[in-house]
mmCIF file with all atom_site columns, C-alpha atoms and ligand atoms in Angstrom:
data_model
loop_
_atom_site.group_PDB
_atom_site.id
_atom_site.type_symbol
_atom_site.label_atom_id
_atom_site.label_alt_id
_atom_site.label_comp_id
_atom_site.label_asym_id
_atom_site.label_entity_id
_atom_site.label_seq_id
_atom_site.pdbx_PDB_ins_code
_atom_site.Cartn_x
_atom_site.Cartn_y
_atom_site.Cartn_z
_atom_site.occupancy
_atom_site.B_iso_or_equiv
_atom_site.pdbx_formal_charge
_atom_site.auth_seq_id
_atom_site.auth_comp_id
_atom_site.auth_asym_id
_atom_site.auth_atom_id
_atom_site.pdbx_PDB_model_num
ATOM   1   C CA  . UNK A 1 1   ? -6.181  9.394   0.386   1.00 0.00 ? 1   UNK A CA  1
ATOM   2   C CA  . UNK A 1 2   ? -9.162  10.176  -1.718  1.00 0.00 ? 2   UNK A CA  1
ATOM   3   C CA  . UNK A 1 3   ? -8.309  13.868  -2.295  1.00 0.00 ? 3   UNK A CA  1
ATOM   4   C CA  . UNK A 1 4   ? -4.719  13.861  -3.400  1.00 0.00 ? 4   UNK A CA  1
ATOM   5   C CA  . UNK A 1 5   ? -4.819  14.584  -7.211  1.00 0.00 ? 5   UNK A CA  1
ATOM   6   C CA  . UNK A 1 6   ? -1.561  14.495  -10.137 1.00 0.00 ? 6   UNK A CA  1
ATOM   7   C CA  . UNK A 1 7   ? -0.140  18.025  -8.976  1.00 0.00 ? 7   UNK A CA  1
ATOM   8   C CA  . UNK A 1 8   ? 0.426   16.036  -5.860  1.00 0.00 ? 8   UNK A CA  1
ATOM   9   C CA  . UNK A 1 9   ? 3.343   13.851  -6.939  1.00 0.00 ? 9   UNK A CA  1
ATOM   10  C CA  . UNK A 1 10  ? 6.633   15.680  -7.462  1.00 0.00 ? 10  UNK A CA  1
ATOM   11  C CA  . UNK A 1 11  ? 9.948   15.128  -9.739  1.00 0.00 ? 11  UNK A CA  1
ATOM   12  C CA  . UNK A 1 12  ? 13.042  15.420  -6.897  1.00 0.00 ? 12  UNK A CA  1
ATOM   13  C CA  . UNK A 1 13  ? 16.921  15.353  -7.328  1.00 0.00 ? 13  UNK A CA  1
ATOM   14  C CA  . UNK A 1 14  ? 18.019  12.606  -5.304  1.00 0.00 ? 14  UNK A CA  1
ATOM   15  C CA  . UNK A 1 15  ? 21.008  13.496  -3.240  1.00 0.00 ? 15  UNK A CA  1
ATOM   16  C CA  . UNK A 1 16  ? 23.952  12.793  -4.860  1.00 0.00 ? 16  UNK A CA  1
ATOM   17  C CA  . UNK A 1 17  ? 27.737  12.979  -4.291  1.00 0.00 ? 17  UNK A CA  1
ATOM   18  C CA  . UNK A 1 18  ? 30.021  13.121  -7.024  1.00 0.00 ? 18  UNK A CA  1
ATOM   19  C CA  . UNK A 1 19  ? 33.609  12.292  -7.419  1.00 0.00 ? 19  UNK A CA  1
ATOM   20  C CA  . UNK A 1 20  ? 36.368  11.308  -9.168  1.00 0.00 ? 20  UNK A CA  1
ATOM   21  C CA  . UNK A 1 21  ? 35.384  7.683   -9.026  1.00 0.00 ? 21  UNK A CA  1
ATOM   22  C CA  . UNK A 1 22  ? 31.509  8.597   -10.020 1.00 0.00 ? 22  UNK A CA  1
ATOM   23  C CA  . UNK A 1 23  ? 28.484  8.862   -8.456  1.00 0.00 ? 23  UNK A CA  1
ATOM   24  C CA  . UNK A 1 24  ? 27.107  8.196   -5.564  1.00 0.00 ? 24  UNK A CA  1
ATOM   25  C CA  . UNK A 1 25  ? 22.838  8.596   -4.732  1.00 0.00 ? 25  UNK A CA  1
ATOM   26  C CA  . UNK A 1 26  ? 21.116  8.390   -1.359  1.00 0.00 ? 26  UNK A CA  1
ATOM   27  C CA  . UNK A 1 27  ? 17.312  8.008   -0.446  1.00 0.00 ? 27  UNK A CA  1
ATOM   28  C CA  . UNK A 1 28  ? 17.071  8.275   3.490   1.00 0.00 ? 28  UNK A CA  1
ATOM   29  C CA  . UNK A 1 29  ? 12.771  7.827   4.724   1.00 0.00 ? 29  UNK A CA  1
ATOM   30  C CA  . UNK A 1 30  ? 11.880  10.780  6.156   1.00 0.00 ? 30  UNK A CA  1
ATOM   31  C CA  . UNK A 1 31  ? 14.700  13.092  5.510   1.00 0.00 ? 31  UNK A CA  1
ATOM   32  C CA  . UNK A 1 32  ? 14.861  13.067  1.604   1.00 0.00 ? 32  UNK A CA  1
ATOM   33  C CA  . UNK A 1 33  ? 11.302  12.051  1.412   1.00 0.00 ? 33  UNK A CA  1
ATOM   34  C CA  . UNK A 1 34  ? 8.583   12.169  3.878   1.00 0.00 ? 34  UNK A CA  1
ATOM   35  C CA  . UNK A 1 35  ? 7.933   8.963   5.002   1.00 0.00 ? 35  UNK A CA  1
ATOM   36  C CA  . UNK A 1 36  ? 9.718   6.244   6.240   1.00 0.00 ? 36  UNK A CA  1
ATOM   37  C CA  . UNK A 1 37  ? 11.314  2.881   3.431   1.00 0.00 ? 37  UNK A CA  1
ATOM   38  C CA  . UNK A 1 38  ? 9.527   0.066   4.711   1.00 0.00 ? 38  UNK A CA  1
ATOM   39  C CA  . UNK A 1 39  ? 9.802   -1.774  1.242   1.00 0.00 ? 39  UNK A CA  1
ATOM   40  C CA  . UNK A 1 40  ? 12.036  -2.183  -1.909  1.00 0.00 ? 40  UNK A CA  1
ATOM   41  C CA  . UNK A 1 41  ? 11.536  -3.660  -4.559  1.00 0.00 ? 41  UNK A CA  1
ATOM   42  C CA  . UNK A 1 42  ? 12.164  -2.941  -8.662  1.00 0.00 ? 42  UNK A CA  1
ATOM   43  C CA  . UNK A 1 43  ? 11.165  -3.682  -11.667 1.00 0.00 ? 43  UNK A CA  1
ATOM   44  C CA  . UNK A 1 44  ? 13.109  -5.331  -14.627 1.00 0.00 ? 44  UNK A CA  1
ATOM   45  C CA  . UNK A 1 45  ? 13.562  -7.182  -18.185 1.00 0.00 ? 45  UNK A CA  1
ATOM   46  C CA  . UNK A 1 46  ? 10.643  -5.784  -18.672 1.00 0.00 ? 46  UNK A CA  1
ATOM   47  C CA  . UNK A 1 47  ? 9.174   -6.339  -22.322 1.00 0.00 ? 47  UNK A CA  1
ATOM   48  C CA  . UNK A 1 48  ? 6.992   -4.214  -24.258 1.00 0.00 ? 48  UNK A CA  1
ATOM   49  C CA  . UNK A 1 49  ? 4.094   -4.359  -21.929 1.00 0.00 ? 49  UNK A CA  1
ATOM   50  C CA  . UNK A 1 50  ? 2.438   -2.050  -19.763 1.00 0.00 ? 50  UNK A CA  1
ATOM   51  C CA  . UNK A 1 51  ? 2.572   -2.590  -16.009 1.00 0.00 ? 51  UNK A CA  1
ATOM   52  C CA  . UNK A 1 52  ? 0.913   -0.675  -13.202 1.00 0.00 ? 52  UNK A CA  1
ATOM   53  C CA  . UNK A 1 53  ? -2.684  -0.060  -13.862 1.00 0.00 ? 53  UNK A CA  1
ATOM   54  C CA  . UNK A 1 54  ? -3.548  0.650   -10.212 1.00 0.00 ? 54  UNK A CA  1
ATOM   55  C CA  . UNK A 1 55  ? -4.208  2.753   -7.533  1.00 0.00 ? 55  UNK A CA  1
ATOM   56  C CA  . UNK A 1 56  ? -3.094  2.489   -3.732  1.00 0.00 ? 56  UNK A CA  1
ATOM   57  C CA  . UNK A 1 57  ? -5.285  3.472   -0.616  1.00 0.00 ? 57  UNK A CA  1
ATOM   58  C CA  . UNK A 1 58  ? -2.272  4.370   1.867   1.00 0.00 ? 58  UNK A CA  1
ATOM   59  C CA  . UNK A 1 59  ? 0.696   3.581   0.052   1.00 0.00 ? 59  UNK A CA  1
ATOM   60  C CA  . UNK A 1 60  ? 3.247   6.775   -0.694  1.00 0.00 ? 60  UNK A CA  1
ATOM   61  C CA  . UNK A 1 61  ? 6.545   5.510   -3.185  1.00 0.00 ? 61  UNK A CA  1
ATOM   62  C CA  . UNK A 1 62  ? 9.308   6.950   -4.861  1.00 0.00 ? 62  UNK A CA  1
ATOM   63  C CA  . UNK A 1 63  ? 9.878   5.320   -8.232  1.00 0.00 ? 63  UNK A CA  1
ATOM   64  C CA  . UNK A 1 64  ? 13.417  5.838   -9.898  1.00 0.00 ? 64  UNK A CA  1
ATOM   65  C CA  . UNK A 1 65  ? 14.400  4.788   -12.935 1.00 0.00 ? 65  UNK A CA  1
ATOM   66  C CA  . UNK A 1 66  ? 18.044  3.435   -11.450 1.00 0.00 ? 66  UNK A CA  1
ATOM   67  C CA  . UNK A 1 67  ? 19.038  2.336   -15.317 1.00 0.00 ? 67  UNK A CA  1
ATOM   68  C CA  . UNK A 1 68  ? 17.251  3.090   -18.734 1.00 0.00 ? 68  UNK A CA  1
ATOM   69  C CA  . UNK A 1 69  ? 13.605  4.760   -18.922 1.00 0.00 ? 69  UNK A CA  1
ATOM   70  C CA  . UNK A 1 70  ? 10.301  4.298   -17.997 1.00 0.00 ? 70  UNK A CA  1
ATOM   71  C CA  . UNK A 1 71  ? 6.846   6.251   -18.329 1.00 0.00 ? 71  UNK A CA  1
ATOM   72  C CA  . UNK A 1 72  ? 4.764   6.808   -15.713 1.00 0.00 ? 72  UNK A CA  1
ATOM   73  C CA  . UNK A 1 73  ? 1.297   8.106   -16.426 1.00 0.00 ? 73  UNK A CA  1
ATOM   74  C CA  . UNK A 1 74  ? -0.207  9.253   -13.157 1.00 0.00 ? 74  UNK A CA  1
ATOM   75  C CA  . UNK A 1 75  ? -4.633  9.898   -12.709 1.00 0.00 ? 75  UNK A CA  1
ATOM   76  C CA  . UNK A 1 76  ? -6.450  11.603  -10.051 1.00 0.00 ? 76  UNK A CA  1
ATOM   77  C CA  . UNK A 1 77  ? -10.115 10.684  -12.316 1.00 0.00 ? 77  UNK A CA  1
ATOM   78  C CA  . UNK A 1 78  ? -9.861  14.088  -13.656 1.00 0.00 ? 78  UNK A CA  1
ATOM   79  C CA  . UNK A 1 79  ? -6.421  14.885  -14.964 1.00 0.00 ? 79  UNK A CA  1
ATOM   80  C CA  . UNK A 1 80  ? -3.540  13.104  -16.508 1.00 0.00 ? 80  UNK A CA  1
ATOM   81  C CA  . UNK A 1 81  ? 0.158   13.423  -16.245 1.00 0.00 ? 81  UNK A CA  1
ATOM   82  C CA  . UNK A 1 82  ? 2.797   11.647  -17.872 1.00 0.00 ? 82  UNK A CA  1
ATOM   83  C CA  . UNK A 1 83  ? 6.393   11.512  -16.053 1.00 0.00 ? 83  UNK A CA  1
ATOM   84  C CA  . UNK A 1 84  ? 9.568   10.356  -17.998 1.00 0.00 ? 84  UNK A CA  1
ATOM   85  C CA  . UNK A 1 85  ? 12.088  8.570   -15.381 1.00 0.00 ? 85  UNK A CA  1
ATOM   86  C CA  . UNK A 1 86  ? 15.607  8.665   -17.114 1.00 0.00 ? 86  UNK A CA  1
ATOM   87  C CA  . UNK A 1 87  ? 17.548  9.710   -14.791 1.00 0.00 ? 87  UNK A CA  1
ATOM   88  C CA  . UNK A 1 88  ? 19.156  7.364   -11.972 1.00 0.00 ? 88  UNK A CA  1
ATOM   89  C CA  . UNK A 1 89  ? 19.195  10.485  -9.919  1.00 0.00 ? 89  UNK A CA  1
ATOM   90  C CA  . UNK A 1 90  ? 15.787  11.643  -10.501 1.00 0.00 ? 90  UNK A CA  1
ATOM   91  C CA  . UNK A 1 91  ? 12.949  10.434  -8.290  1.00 0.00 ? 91  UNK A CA  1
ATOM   92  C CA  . UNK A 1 92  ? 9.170   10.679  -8.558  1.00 0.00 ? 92  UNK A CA  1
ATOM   93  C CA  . UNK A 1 93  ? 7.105   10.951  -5.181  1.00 0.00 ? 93  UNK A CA  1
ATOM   94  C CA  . UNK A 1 94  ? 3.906   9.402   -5.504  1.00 0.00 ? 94  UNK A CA  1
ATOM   95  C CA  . UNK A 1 95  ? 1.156   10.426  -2.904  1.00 0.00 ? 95  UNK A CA  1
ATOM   96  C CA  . UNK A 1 96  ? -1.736  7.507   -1.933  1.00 0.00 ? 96  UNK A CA  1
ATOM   97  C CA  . UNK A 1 97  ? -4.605  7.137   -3.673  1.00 0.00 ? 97  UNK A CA  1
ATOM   98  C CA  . UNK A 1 98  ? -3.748  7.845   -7.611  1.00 0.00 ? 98  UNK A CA  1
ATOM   99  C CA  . UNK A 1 99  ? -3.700  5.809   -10.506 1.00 0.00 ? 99  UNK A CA  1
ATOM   100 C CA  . UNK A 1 100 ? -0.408  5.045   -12.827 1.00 0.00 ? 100 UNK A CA  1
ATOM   101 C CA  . UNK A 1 101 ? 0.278   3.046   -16.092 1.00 0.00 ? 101 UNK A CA  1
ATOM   102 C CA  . UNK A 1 102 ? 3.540   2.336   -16.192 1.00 0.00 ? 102 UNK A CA  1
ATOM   103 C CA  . UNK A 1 103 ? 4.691   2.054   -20.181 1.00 0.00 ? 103 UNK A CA  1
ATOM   104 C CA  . UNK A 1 104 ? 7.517   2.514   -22.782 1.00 0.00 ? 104 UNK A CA  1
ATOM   105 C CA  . UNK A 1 105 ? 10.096  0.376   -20.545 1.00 0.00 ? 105 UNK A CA  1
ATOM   106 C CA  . UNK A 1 106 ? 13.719  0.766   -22.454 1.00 0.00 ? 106 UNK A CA  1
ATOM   107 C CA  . UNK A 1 107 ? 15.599  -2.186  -23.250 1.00 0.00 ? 107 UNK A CA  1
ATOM   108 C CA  . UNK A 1 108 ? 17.831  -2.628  -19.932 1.00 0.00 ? 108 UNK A CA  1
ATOM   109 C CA  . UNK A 1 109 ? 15.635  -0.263  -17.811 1.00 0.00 ? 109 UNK A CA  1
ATOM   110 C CA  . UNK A 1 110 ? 15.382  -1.108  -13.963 1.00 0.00 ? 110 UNK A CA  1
ATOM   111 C CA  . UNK A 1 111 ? 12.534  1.026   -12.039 1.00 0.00 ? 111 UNK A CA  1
ATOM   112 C CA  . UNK A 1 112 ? 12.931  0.700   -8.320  1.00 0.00 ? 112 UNK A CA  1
ATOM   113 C CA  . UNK A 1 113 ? 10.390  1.700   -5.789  1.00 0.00 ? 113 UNK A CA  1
ATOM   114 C CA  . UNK A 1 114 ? 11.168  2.802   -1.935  1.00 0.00 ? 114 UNK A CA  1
ATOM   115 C CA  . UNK A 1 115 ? 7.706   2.378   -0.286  1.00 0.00 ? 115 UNK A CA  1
ATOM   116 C CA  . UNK A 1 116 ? 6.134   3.532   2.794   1.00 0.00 ? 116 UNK A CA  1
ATOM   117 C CA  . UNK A 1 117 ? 4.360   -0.044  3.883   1.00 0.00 ? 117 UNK A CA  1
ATOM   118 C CA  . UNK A 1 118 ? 5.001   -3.331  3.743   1.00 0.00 ? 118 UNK A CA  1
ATOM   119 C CA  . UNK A 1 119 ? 2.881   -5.458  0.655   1.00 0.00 ? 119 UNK A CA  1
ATOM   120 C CA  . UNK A 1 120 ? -0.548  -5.386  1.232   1.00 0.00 ? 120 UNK A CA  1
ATOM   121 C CA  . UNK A 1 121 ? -2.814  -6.728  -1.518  1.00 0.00 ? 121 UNK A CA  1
ATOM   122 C CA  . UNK A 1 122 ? -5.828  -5.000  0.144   1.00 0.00 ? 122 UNK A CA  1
ATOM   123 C CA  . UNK A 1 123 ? -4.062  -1.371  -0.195  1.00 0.00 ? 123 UNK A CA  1
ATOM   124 C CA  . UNK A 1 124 ? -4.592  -1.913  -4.802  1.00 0.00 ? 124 UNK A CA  1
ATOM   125 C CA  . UNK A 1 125 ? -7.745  -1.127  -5.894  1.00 0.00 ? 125 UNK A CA  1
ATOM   126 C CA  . UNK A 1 126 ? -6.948  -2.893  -9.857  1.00 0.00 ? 126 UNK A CA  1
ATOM   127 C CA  . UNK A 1 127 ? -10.371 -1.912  -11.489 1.00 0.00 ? 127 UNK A CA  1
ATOM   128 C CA  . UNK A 1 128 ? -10.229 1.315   -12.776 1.00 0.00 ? 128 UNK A CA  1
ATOM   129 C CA  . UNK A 1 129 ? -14.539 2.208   -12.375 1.00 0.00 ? 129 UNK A CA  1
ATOM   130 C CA  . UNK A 1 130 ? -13.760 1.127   -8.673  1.00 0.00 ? 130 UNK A CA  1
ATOM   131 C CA  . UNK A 1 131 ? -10.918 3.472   -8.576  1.00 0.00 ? 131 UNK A CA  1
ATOM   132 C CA  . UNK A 1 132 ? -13.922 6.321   -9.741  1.00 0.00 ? 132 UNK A CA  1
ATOM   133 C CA  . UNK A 1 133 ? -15.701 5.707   -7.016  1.00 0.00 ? 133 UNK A CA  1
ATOM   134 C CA  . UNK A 1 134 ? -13.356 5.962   -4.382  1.00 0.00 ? 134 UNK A CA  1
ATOM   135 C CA  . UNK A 1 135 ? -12.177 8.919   -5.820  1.00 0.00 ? 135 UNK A CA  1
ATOM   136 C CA  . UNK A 1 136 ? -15.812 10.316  -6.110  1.00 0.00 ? 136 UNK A CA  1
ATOM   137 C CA  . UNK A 1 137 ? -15.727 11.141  -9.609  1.00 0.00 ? 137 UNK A CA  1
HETATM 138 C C1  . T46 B 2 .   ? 3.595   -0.259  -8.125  1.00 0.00 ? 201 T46 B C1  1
HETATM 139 C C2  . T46 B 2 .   ? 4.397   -0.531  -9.356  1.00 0.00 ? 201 T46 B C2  1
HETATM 140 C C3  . T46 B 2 .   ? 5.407   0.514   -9.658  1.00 0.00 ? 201 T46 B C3  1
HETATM 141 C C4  . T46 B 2 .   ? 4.492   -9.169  -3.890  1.00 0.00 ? 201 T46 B C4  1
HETATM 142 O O1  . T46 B 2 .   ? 4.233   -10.331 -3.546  1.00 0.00 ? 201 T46 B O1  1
HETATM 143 N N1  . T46 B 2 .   ? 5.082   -8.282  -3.012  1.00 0.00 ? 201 T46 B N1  1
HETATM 144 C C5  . T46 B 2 .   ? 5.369   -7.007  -3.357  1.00 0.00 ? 201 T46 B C5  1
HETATM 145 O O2  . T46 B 2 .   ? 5.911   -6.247  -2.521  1.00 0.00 ? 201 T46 B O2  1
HETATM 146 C C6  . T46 B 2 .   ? 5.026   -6.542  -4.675  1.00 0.00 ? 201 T46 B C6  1
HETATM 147 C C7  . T46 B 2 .   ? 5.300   -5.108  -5.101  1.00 0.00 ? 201 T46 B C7  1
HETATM 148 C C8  . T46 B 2 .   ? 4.442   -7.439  -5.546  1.00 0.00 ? 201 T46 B C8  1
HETATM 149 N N2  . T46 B 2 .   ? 4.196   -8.725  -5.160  1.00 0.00 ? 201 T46 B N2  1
HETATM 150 C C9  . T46 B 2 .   ? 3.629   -9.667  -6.129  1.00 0.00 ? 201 T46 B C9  1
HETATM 151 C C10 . T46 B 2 .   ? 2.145   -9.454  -6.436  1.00 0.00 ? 201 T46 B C10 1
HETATM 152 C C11 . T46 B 2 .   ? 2.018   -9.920  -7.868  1.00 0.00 ? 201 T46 B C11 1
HETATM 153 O O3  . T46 B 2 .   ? 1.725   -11.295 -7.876  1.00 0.00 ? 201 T46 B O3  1
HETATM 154 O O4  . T46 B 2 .   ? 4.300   -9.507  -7.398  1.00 0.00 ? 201 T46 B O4  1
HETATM 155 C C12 . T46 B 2 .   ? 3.411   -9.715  -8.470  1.00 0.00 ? 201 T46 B C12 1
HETATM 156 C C13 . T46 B 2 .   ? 3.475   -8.559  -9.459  1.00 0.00 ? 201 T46 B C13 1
HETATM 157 O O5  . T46 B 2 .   ? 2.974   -7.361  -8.829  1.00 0.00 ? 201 T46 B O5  1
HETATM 158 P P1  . T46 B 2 .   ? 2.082   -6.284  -9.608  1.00 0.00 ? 201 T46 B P1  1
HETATM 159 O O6  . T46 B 2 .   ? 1.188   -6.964  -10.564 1.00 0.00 ? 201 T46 B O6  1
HETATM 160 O O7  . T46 B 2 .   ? 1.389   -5.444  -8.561  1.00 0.00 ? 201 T46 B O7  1
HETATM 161 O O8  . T46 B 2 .   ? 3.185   -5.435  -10.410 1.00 0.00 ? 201 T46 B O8  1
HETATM 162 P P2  . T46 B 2 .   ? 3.040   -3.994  -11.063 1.00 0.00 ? 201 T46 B P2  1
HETATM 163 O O9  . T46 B 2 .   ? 4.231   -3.777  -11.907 1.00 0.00 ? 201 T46 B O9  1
HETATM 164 O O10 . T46 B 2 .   ? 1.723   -3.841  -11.726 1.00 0.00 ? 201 T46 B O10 1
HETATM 165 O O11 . T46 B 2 .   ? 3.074   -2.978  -9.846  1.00 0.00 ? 201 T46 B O11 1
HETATM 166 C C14 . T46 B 2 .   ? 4.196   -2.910  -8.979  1.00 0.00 ? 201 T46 B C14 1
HETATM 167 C C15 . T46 B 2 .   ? 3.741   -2.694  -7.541  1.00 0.00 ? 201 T46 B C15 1
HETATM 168 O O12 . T46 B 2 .   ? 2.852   -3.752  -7.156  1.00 0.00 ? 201 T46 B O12 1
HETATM 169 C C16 . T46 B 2 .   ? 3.020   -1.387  -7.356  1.00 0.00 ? 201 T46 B C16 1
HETATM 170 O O13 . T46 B 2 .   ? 2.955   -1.089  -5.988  1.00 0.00 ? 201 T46 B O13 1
HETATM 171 O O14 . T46 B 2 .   ? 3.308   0.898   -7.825  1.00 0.00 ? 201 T46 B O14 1
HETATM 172 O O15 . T46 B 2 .   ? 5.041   -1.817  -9.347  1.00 0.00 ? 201 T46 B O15 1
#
């Protein structure tokens, strides 16, 4: 989606249950967010690198930080906005067609990402004056 822009993607409270015995959260496609999980996958013993640096045509994801912290620096071309996932219980919806840097992994930290499609390598666009010009900035 070329017109989606940073305001687009959303902090949530994943549902969670709580009990004696601890915690319990729950992601179900298209109930708690609004698409359907057709991919999972998560990120891990990560050093101190940067990841990310890409935009997706049609994907939609929720990232969550399930242990530790991660920054996620989203761009519509125009505007910036940095997200801080710390919280296995707090989710970031991600609309198509925006770029993020992922950065400032903590030791330990494990992102995971429910996503609306299966891989595609076509859906990235990786080079960030290509990115521009989809966006039509
Ligand atoms: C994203 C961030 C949060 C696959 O073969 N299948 C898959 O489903 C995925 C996600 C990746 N790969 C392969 C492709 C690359 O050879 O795994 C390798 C590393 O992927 P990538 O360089 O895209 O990793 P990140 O951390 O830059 O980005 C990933 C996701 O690709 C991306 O969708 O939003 O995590």
């Amino acid at each position: 989606m070329r017109h989606t822009n940073v305001n687009d993607c959303k902090i949530i409270d994943v549902r969670k249950y709580t009990d004696t015995r601890g915690y319990l959260s729950v992601v179900e496609g298209g109930l708690d967010i609004p698409f359907e999980i057709k991919r999972v996958y998560y990120l891990y013993m990560v050093p101190e690198v940067a990841r990310g640096a890409h935009a997706h045509r049609s994907l939609q994801q929720l990232l969550i930080a399930t242990s530790g912290s991660v920054e996620v620096i989203m761009d519509d071309g125009l505007e910036k906005k940095t997200f801080h996932l710390d919280k296995p219980w707090k989710g970031l919806l991600i609309p198509s067609g925006l770029w993020r840097d992922l950065e400032n992994f903590s030791g330990g930290a494990v992102l995971m990402c429910l996503a609306s499609e299966k891989y595609d390598a076509e859906d990235y666009i990786r080079d960030y004056n290509d990115f521009l010009k989809y966006k039509g900035v």
